[in-house]
Structure formats: C-alpha cells, structure tokens
CSV table of C-alpha atoms in Angstrom, one decimal:
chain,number,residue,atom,x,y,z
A,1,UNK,CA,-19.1,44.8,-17.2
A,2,UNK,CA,-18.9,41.8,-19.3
A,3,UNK,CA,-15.0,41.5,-18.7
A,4,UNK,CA,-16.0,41.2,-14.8
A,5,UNK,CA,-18.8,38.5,-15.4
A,6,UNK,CA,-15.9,36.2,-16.8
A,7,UNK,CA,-13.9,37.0,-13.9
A,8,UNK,CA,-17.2,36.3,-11.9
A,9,UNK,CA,-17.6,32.9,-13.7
A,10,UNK,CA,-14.1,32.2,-14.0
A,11,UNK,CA,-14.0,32.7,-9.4
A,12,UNK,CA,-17.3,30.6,-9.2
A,13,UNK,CA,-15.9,27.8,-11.4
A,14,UNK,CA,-12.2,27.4,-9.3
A,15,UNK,CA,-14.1,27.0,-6.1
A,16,UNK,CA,-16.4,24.6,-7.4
A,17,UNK,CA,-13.2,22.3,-8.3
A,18,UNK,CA,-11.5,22.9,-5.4
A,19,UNK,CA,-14.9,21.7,-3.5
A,20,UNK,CA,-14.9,19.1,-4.9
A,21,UNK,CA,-11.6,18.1,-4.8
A,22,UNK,CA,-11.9,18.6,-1.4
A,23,UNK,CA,-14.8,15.8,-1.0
A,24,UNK,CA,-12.2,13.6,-1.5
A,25,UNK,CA,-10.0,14.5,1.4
A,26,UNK,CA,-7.7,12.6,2.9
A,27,UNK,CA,-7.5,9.5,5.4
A,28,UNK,CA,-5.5,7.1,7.4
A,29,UNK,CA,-4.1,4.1,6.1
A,30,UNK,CA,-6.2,1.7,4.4
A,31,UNK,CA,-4.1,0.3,1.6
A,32,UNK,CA,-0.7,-0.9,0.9
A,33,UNK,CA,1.5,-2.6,-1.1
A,34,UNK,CA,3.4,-4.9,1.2
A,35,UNK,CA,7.2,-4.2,1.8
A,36,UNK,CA,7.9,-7.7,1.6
A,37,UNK,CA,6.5,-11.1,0.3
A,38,UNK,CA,6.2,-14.6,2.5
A,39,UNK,CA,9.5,-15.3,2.0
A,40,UNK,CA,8.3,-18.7,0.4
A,41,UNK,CA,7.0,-17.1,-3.0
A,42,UNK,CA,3.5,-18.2,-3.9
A,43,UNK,CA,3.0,-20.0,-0.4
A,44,UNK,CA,1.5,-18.1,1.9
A,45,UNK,CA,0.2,-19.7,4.2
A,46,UNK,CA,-3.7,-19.8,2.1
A,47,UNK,CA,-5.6,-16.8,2.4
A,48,UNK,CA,-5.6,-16.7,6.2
A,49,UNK,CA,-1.7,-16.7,6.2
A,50,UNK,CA,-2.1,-14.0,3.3
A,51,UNK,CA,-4.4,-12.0,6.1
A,52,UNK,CA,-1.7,-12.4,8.8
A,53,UNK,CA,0.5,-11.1,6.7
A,54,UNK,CA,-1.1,-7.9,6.1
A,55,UNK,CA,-2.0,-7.6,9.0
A,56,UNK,CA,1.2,-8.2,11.0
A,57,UNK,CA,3.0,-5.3,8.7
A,58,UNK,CA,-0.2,-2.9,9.3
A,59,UNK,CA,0.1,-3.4,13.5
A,60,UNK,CA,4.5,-2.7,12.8
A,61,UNK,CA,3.6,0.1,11.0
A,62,UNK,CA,1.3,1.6,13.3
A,63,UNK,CA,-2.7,0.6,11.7
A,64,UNK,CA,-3.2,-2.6,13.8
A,65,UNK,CA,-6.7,-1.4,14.8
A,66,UNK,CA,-7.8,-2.4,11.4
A,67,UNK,CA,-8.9,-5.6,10.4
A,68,UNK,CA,-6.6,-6.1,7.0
A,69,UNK,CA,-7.1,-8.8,4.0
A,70,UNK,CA,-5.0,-9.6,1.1
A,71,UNK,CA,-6.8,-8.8,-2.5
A,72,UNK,CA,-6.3,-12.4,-3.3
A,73,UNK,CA,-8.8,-14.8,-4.8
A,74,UNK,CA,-9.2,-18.9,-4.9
A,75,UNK,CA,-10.9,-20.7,-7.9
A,76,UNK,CA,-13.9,-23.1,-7.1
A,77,UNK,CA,-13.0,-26.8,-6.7
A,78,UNK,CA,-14.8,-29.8,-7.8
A,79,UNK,CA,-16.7,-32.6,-5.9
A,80,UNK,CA,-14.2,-35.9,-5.3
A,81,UNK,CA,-15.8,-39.1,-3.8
A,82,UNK,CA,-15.2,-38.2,-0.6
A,83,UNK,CA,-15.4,-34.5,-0.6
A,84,UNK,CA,-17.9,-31.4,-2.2
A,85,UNK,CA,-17.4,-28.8,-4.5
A,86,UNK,CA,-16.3,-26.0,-3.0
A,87,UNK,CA,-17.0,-22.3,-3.9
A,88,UNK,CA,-15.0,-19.4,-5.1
A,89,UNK,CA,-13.4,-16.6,-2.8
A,90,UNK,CA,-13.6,-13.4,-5.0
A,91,UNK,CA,-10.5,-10.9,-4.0
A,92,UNK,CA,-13.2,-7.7,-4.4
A,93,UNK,CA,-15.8,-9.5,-1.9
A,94,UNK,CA,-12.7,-9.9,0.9
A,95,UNK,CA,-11.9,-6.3,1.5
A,96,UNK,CA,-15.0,-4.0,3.0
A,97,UNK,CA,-16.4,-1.4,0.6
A,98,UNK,CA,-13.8,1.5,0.7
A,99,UNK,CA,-13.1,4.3,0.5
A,100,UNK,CA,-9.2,3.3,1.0
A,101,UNK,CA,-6.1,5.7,1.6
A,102,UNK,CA,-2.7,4.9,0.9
A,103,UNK,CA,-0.1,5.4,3.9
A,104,UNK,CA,0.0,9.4,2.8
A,105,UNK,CA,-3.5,9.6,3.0
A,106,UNK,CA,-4.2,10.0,-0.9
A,107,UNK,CA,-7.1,8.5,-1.9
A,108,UNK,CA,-6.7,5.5,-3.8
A,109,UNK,CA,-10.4,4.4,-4.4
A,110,UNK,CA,-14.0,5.5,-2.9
A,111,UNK,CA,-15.7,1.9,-3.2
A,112,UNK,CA,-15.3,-0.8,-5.0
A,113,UNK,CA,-16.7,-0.1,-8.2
A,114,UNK,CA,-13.8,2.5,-8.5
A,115,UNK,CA,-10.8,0.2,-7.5
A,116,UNK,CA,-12.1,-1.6,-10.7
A,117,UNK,CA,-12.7,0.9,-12.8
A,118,UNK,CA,-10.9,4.1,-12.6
A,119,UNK,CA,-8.8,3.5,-9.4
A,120,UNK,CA,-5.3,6.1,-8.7
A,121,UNK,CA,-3.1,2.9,-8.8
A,122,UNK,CA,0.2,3.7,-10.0
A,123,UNK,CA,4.2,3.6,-8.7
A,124,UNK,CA,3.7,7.0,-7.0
A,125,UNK,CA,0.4,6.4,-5.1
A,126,UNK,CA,0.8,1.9,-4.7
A,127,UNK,CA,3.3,2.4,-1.6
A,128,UNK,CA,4.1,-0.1,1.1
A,129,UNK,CA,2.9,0.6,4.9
A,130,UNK,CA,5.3,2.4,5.7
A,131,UNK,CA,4.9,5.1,2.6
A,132,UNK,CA,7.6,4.1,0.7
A,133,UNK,CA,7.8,3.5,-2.9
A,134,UNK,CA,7.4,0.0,-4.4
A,135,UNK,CA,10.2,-1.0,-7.5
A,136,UNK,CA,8.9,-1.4,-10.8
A,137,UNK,CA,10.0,-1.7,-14.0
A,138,UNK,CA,13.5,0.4,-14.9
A,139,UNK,CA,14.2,-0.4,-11.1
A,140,UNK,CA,16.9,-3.1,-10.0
A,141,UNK,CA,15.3,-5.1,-9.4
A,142,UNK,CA,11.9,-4.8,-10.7
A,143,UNK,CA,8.9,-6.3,-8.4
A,144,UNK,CA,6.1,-4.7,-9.9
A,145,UNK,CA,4.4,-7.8,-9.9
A,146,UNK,CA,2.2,-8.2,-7.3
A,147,UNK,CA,0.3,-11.5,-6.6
A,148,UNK,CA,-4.3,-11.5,-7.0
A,149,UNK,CA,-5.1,-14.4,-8.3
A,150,UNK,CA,-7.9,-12.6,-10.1
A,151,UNK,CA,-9.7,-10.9,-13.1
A,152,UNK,CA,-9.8,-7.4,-14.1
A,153,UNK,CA,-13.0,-7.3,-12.1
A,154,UNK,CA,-11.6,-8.8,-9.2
A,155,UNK,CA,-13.5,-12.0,-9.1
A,156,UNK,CA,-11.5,-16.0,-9.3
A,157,UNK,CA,-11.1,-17.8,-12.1
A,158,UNK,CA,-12.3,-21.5,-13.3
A,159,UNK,CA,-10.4,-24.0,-12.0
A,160,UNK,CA,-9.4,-25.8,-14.8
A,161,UNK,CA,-5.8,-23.8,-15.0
A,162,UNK,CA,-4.3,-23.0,-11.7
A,163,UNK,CA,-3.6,-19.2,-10.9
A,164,UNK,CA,-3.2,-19.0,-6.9
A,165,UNK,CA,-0.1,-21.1,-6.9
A,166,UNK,CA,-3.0,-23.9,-5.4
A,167,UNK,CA,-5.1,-21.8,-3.2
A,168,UNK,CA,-1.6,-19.9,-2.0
A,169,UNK,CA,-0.2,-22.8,-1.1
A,170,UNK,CA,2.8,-23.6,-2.9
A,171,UNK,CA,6.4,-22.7,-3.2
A,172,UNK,CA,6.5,-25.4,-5.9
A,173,UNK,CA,4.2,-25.7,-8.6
A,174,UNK,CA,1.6,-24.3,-10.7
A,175,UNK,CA,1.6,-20.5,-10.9
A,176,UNK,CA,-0.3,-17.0,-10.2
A,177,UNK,CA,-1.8,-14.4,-11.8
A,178,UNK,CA,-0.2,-11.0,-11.2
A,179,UNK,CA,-1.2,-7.4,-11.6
A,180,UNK,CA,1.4,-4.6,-12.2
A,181,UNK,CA,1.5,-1.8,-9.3
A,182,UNK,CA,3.6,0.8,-11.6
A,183,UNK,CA,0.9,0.4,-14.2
A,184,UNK,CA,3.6,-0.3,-17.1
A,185,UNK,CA,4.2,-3.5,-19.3
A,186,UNK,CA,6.1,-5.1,-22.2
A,187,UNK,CA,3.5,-3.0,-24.4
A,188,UNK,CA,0.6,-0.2,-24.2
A,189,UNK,CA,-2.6,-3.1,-24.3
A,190,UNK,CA,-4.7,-2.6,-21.3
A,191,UNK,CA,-3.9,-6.1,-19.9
A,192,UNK,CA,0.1,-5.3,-19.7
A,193,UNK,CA,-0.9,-1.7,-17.5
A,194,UNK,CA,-3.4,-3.9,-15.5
A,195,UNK,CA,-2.9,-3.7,-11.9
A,196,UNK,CA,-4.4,-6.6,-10.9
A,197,UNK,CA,-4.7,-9.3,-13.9
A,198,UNK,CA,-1.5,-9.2,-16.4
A,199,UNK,CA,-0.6,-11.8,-16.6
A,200,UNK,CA,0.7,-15.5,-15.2
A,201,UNK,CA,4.4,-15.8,-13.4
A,202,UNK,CA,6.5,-18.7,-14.4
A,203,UNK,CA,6.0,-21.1,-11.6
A,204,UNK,CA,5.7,-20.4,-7.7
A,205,UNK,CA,9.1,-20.6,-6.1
A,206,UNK,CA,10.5,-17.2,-5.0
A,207,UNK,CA,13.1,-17.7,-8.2
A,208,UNK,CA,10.3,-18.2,-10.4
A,209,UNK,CA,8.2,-15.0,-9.3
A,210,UNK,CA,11.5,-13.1,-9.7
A,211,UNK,CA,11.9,-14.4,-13.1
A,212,UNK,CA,8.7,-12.7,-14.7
A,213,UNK,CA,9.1,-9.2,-12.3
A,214,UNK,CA,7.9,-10.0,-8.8
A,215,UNK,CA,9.3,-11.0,-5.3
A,216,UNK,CA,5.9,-12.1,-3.8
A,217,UNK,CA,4.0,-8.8,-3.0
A,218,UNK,CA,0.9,-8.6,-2.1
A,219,UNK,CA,-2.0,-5.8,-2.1
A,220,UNK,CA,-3.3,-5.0,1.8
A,221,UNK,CA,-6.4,-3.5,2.6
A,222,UNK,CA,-8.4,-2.4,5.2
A,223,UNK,CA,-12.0,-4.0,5.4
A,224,UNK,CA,-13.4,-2.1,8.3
C-alpha cells in the first residue's frame, strides 16, 4: 500500500510540473537579436532609426504586424542658454510589458520584472529574426556585444560620461555600453555575464565596436 502511495505522489507531482511548464507555452515572435547592425556602428539613426531598424528586419522576417523598439536608452541632458534639460529614455519603459518569445517561440521573459531579473537570455535562446544563432565568444568572429545603453535594471545613466555613442548618434566618438547575449565574459563576476550592462566598447566606429566583441547588434522587441 505504502509503495503505491509514492507512486501516487510521485504521478501527482510530474503532472503538476508539467502544468506548469505548460503555463508558459509558447508564442510568436516578440524578441530578437538583430542579424545585423546599422552598418555605421553606434549611429543609428537616434532611437527612432534604432526602431526602424527593428522593425524593418521584423516585417522581412515575417512579424511586421508588430509595433518593434530597440532596448536602448538616452541619458538626461542639461539646460543650455537657449535650450531645457531634457529627460531620460529608459530602455525597460520603451518596450510594452511582455511576455516576449524568441523566433522559436521559447519564452524569453513574462514581464518586465523577469527580463531583469531571471530572464532565459543566453546564446541558444538570444537568436536573430529569423531563428538563427548569434556569434559569441569562441566564435570568429565574436559579436556578443550587443548595444543598450543601460543599467542592469534597464534604466539610462547620468550624463556626465557618454554611453549611447551621443544619443545613437555617432559613428565617431564617445562610446556605448554593451550587454553580452551569450552570457559569458573575461571572468565569472556578474557584470562580465550581464546581458545588458558589461561593460563600455572602445569608441563608436564599426572598427571600434569590433575591437571589444560587437559588430553593432541590437536587442528587438515587440511592445504590443
């Protein structure tokens, strides 16, 4: 009797994980990594050219009924004499409130307190539109480095240092804070896994983003 109550328990507590398991499901595309950069490294047009460009690879890829925005964020500026302050744009306040899929349908995060804490970011599940794979490091070449802008909480920085290559603006100087899709760095700290705030590339060119890992990526998702 008592080796058939384990059994019992054992039966009860399988289909409770595969229930919920299953609550998760599955779902069209609502995040990618994107297959390519600008072409002009950390200029990308601002954040509306950013937006164009996720969007313009979601529609070739089939998910143009979407409306898609780059996880990027813009530091506050200050007053001049002849203009205001302006505010911050915070990368986690551009992109709807989830739950997003990757181009298999595996779920990637449910809201948004899960894509910053806990989110299934990594080389096999951070795959471009069109489902395939993103280099990282051990590949040639490695472009694991993909451009935010932001904090670990997904929020813009102070102005005083500039990490959005000016506003995503410049091909030039300054430089960008990058995340790493493959969740691996130089060492096992949390900020080298980090996949959106590991650190700063060497300048904004194309050359320089190569230089420290990246070729201009971008992170895609669906806000509606």
């Amino acid at each position: 009797m008592r080796k058939f109550k384990y059994i019992a328990i054992a039966t009860a507590t399988l289909a409770l994980l595969t229930a919920c398991a299953s609550m998760e499901g599955t779902g069209p595309m609502s995040f990618f990594v994107t297959s390519v950069g600008s072409g002009k490294g950390g200029d990308l047009g601002g954040l509306a050219g950013a937006d164009a460009h996720c969007q313009k690879l979601a529609t070739a890829a089939g998910a143009g009924n979407k409306t898609w925005r780059a996880y990027l964020s813009t530091p506050p500026t200050f007053a001049t004499a002849t203009t205001p302050a302006g505010a911050a744009t915070h990368a986690r306040d551009r992109i709807g409130n989830g739950p997003w899929y990757n181009a298999k349908g595996m779920l990637i995060a449910r809201d948004l307190t899960q894509l910053h804490n806990g989110n299934k970011i990594a080389k096999e599940t951070a795959l471009d539109e069109r489902g395939n794979p993103i280099k990282g490091r051990g590949d040639n070449p490695n472009e694991h480095d993909i451009l935010t802008g932001s904090r670990a909480d997904g929020t813009a920085f102070a102005p005083q240092t500039d990490t959005t290559c000016k506003a995503w603006t410049s091909s030039t100087d300054g430089s960008a804070v990058v995340g790493h899709h493959d969740r691996v760095g130089p060492n096992t700290d949390n900020w080298a896994k980090s996949w959106n705030f590991s650190h700063q590339s060497a300048g904004c060119s194309p050359e320089a983003l190569v230089r420290t890992g990246g070729s201009g990526k971008l992170y895609c998702f669906a806000a509606n």
